[in-house]
XYZ file of C-alpha atoms in Angstrom:
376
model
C 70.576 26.100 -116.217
C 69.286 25.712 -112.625
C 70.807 29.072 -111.348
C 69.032 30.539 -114.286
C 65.639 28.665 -113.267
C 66.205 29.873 -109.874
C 66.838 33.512 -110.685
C 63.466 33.242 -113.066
C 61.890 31.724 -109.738
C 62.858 34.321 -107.433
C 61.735 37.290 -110.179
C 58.248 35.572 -110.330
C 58.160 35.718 -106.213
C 58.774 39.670 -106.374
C 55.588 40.738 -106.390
C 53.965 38.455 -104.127
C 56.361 39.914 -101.749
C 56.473 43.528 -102.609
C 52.735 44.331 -102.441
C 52.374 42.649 -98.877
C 52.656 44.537 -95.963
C 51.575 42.250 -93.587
C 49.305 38.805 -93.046
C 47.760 40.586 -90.545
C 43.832 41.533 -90.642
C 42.009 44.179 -89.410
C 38.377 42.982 -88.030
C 36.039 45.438 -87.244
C 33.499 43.854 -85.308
C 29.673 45.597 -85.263
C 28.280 43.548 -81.717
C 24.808 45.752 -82.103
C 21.456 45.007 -83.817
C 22.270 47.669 -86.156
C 23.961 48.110 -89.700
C 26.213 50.460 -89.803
C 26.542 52.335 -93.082
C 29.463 54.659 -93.974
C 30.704 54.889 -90.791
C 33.877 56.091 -90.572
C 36.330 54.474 -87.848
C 39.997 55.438 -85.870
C 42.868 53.026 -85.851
C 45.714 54.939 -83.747
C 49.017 55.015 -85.958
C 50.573 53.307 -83.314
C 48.973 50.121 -83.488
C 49.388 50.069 -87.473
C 52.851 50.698 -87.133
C 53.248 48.079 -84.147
C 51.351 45.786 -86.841
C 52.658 46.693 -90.518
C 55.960 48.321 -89.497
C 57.318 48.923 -92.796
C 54.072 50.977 -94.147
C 54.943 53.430 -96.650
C 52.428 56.215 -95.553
C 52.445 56.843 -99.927
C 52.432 53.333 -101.006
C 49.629 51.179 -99.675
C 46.178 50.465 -100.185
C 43.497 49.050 -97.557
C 41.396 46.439 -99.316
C 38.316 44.521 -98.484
C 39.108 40.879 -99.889
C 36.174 39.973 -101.028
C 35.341 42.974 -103.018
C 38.733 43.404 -104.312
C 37.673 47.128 -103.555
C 39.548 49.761 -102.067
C 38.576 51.435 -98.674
C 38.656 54.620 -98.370
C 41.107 56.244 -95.890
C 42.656 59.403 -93.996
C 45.678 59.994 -92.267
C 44.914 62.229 -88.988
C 46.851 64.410 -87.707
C 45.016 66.322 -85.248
C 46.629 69.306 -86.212
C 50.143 67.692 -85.341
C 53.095 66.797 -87.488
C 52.694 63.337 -86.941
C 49.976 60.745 -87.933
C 47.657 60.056 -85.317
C 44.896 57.853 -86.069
C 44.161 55.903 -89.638
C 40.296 56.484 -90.784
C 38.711 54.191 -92.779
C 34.975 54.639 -93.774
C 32.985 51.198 -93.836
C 30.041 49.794 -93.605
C 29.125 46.749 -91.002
C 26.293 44.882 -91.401
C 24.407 44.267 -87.717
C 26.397 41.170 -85.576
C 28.849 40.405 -88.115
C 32.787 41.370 -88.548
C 34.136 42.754 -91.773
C 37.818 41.964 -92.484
C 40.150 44.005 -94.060
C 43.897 44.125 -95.174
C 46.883 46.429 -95.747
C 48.727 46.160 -98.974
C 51.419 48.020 -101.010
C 49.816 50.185 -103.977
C 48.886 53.471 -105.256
C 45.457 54.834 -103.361
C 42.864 56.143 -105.285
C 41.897 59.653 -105.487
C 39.005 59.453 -103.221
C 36.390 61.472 -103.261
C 36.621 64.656 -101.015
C 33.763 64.312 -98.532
C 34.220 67.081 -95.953
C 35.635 70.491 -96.224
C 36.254 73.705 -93.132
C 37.926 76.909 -94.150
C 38.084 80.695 -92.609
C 35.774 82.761 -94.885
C 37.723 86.219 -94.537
C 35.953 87.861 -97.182
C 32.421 87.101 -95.668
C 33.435 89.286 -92.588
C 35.090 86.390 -90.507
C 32.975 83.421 -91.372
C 33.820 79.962 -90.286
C 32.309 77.731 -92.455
C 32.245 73.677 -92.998
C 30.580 70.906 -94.960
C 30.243 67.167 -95.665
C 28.098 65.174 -98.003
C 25.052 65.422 -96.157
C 25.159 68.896 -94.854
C 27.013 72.643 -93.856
C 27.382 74.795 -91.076
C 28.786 78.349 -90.375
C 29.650 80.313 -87.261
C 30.269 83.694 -86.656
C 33.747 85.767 -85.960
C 35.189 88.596 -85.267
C 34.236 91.491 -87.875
C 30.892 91.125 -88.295
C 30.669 91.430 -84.166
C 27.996 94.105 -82.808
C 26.828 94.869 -86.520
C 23.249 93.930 -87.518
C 24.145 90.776 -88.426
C 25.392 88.937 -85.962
C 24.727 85.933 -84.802
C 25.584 83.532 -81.665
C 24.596 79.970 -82.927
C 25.537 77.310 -85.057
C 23.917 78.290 -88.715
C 22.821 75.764 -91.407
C 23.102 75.605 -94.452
C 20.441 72.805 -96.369
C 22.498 71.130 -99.222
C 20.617 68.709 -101.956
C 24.542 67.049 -103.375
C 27.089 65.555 -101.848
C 29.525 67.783 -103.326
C 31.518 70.632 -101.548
C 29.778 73.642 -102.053
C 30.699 76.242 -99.803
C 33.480 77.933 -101.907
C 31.393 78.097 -104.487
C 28.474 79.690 -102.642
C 30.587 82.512 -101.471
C 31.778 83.364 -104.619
C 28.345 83.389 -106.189
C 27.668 85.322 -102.962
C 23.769 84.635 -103.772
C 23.435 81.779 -100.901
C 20.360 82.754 -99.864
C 18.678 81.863 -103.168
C 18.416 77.466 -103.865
C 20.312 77.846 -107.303
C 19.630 73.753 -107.800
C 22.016 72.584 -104.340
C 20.195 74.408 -101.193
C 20.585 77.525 -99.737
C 21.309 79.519 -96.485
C 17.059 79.725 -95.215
C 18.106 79.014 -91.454
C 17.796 82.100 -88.754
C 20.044 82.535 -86.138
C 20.142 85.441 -84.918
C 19.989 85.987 -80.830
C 20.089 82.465 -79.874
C 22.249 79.475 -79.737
C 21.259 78.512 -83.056
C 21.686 74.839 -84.300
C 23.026 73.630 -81.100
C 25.634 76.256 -79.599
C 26.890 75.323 -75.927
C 26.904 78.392 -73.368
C 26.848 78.682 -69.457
C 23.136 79.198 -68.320
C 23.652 81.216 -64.704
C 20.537 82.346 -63.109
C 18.405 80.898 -65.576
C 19.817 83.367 -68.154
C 22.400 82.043 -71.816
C 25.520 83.829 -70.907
C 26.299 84.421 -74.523
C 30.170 84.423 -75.022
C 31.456 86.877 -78.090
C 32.284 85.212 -81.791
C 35.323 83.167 -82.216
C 38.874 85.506 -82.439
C 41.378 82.766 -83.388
C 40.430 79.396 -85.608
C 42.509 76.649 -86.689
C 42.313 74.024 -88.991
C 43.275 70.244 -87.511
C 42.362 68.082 -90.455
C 40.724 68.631 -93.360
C 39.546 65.510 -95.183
C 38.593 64.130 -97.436
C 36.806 61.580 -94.106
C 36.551 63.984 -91.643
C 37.414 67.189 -91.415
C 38.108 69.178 -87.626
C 38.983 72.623 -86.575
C 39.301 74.836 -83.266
C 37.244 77.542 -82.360
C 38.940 79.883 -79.627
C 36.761 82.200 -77.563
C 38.200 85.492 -75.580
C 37.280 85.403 -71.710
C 33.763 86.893 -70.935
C 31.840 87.827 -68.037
C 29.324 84.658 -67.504
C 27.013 86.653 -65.110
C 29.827 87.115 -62.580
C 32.037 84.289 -63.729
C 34.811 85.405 -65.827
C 34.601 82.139 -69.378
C 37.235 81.501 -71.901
C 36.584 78.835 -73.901
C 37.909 76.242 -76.990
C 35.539 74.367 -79.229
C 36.737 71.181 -81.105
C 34.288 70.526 -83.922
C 35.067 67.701 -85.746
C 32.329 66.494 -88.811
C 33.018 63.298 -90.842
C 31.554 62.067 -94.204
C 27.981 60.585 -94.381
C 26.971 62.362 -90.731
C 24.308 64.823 -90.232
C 25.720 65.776 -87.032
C 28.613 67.346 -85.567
C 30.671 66.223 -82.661
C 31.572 68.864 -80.713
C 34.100 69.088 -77.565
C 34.377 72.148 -75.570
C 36.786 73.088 -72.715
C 35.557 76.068 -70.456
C 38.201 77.560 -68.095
C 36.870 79.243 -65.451
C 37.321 80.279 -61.700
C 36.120 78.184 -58.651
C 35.982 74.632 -57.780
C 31.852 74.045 -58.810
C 30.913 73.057 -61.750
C 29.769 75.435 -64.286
C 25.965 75.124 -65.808
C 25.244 75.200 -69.586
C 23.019 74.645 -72.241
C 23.069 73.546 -75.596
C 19.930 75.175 -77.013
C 18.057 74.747 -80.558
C 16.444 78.407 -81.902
C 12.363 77.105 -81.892
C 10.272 79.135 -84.433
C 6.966 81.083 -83.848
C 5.081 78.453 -85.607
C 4.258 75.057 -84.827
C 6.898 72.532 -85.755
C 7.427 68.736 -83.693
C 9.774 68.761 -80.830
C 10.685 65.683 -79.039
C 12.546 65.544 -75.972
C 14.060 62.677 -74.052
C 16.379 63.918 -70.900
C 17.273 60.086 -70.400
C 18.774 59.211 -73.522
C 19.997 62.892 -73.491
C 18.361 63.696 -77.354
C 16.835 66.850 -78.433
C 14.768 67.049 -81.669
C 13.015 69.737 -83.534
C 11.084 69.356 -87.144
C 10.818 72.801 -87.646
C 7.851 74.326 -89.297
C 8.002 74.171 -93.712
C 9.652 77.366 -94.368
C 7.163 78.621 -97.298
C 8.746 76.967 -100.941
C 12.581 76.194 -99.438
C 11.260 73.165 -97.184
C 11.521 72.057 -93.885
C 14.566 71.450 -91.157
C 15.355 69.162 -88.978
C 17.975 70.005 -85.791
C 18.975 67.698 -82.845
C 21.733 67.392 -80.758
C 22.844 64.518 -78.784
C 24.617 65.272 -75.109
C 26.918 62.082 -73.824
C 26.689 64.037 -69.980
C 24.197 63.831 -67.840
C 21.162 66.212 -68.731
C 20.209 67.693 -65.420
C 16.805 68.918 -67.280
C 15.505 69.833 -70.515
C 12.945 72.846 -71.214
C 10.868 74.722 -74.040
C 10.371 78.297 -74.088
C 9.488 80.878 -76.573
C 12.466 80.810 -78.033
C 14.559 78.341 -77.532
C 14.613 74.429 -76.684
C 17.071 73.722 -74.160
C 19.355 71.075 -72.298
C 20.939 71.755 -68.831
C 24.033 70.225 -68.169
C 27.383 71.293 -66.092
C 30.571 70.987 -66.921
C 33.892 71.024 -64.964
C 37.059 73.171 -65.163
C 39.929 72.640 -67.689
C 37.711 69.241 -68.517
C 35.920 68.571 -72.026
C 32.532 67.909 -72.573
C 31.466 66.309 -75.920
C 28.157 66.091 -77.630
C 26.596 66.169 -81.108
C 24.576 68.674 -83.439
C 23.543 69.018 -86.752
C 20.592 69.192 -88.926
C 18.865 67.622 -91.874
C 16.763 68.991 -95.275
C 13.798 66.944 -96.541
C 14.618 68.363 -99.888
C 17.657 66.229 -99.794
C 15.251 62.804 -99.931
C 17.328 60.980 -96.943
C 15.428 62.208 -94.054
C 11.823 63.625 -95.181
C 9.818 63.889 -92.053
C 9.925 63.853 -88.485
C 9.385 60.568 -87.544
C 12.851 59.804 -89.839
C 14.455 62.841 -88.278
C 13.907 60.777 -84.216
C 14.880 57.545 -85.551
C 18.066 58.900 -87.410
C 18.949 61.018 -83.569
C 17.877 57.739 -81.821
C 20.000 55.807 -83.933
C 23.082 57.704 -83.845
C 22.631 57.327 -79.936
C 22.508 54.008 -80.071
C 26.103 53.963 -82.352
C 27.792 56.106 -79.729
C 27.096 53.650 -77.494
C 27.855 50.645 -78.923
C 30.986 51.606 -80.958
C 32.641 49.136 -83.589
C 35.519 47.166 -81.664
C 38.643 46.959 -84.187
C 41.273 44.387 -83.753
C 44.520 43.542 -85.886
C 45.764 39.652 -86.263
């Protein structure tokens, strides 16, 4: 009878056991004044394993314990074979630490928030999207043809669903059909915050993109590479690499470019905003390194906002009649990150200009003050 009560013990233990993975909590700490709202955070996969080492990368769960709720989660790869960092999207109220843990269970199907393909039916597209907003670049086939474009393009968006795939197969995306539309104009200009070298005062426009590749692609964050044949930069021969990653709940993109080039100097760029004829609200502030523009309505489609955020030094920032542009340099074989993206008042989160600064000013403030994550 008591090796029977014991056996009934140890059965009753089982699960206990089997859906912990560790007593160990993850404590992401928010030090600033500000809540931070879907924010979506990198654990390395090093310092999980070093902390749960018998994870099942297909059996476990992160849960907040006092919800009860699932968080949801990524596995990065950074186009590798091998995990790189665990994302987890949270939100952190201002000067407090929300605890988490990692348990044994099925994951839910979370919701896809970010998508990035190759569009090679729309003449070498690059398009990508989250739940805020979308984006396309230009490539290869549609180069030297009416209508080409160097910038970043926008595309306004009303739903957090992914809609790109099916606004190419409509193929009527410059038309609102009840999710937003393609209104934006690129056209010869660095669009919604390209990078390029700026020699002699002049945009050294580089051609399209003539390789992509996809590094991750969500449903947190999705990032791809953008690979750019040499060009002459007015007398400086340019190849470049753009690393744009976007993650879910973000109007903006960061993006990280490498520029090899010839010489020991640094080399100048820009990352310039396309400023219409008519009167829209720019605000400029060369310290904090933040470019905004509230363009002017755009008839019945609405109105968009563009910024772009540089973590380098700004060396200047100017208006012309075309453009709105930020001087910076960058060095050899070295990367130089900064952020872009845009927002539609006809998707009610950002409706005016004012909300347009304090959403860029914001965001600064964040990159600044990162969350600190720790495991015990």
């Amino acid at each position: 009878m008591k090796f029977l009560k014991l056996i009934l013990l140890i059965v009753l233990m089982l699960p206990i056991f089997s859906t912990a993975q560790s007593k160990k909590t993850i404590n992401i700490l928010n030090n600033s004044n500000l809540d931070r709202k879907e924010a979506v955070i990198a654990i390395q996969w090093e310092t999980i394993l070093t902390n749960y080492p018998k994870i099942d990368t297909t059996d476990f769960v992160v849960i907040n314990p006092k919800t009860k709720q699932q968080i949801p989660f990524q596995l990065e790869h950074r186009g590798l074979k091998t995990i790189q960092n665990l994302l987890l999207q949270v939100d952190v109220k201002a000067k407090s630490t929300l605890s988490l843990s990692i348990q044994k269970g099925k994951p839910e199907n979370f919701v896809v928030k970010t998508y990035a393909r190759f569009v090679p039916e729309r003449k070498d597209d690059f398009a990508w999207e989250n739940d805020r907003i979308a984006f396309r670049t230009y490539g290869k086939a549609i180069e030297k043809t009416k209508e080409d474009a160097y910038g970043l393009d926008v595309w306004v968006k009303r739903t957090d669903k992914m809609i790109i795939n099916e606004r190419y197969k409509l193929g009527d995306y410059h038309i609102d059909h009840g999710n937003g539309m393609d209104y934006y104009h690129v056209g010869f200009s660095l669009g919604a915050g390209n990078m390029a070298p700026y020699i002699n005062d002049t945009i050294r426009y580089s051609g399209n993109y003539h390789q992509w590749k996809v590094l991750d692609n969500g449903p947190l964050r999705s990032t791809f590479q953008l690979f750019y044949d040499t060009w002459n930069a007015g007398g400086t021969k340019v190849k470049a690499t753009k690393t744009i990653s976007l993650d879910a709940g973000s109007q903006l993109n960061r993006i990280e470019n490498v520029y090899l080039f010839d010489g020991d100097k640094p080399l100048p760029v820009v990352v310039g905003i396309i400023k219409r004829p008519e009167a829209g609200i720019i605000s400029l502030d060369e310290k904090q390194g933040t470019m905004s523009y509230w363009e002017p309505t755009h008839k019945e489609h609405g109105t968009t906002g563009v910024g772009s955020i540089l973590t380098s030094t700004v060396n200047a920032m100017l208006v012309n009649d075309k453009q709105i542009l930020a001087k910076t340099e960058v060095k050899n074989n070295e990367p130089i990150i900064y952020y872009s993206g845009a927002a539609w008042d006809k998707a009610g989160k950002i409706a005016n200009s004012k909300q347009w600064d304090s959403y860029l000013e914001t965001f600064s403030q964040q990159i600044a003050a990162p969350l600190i994550i720790t495991i015990q």
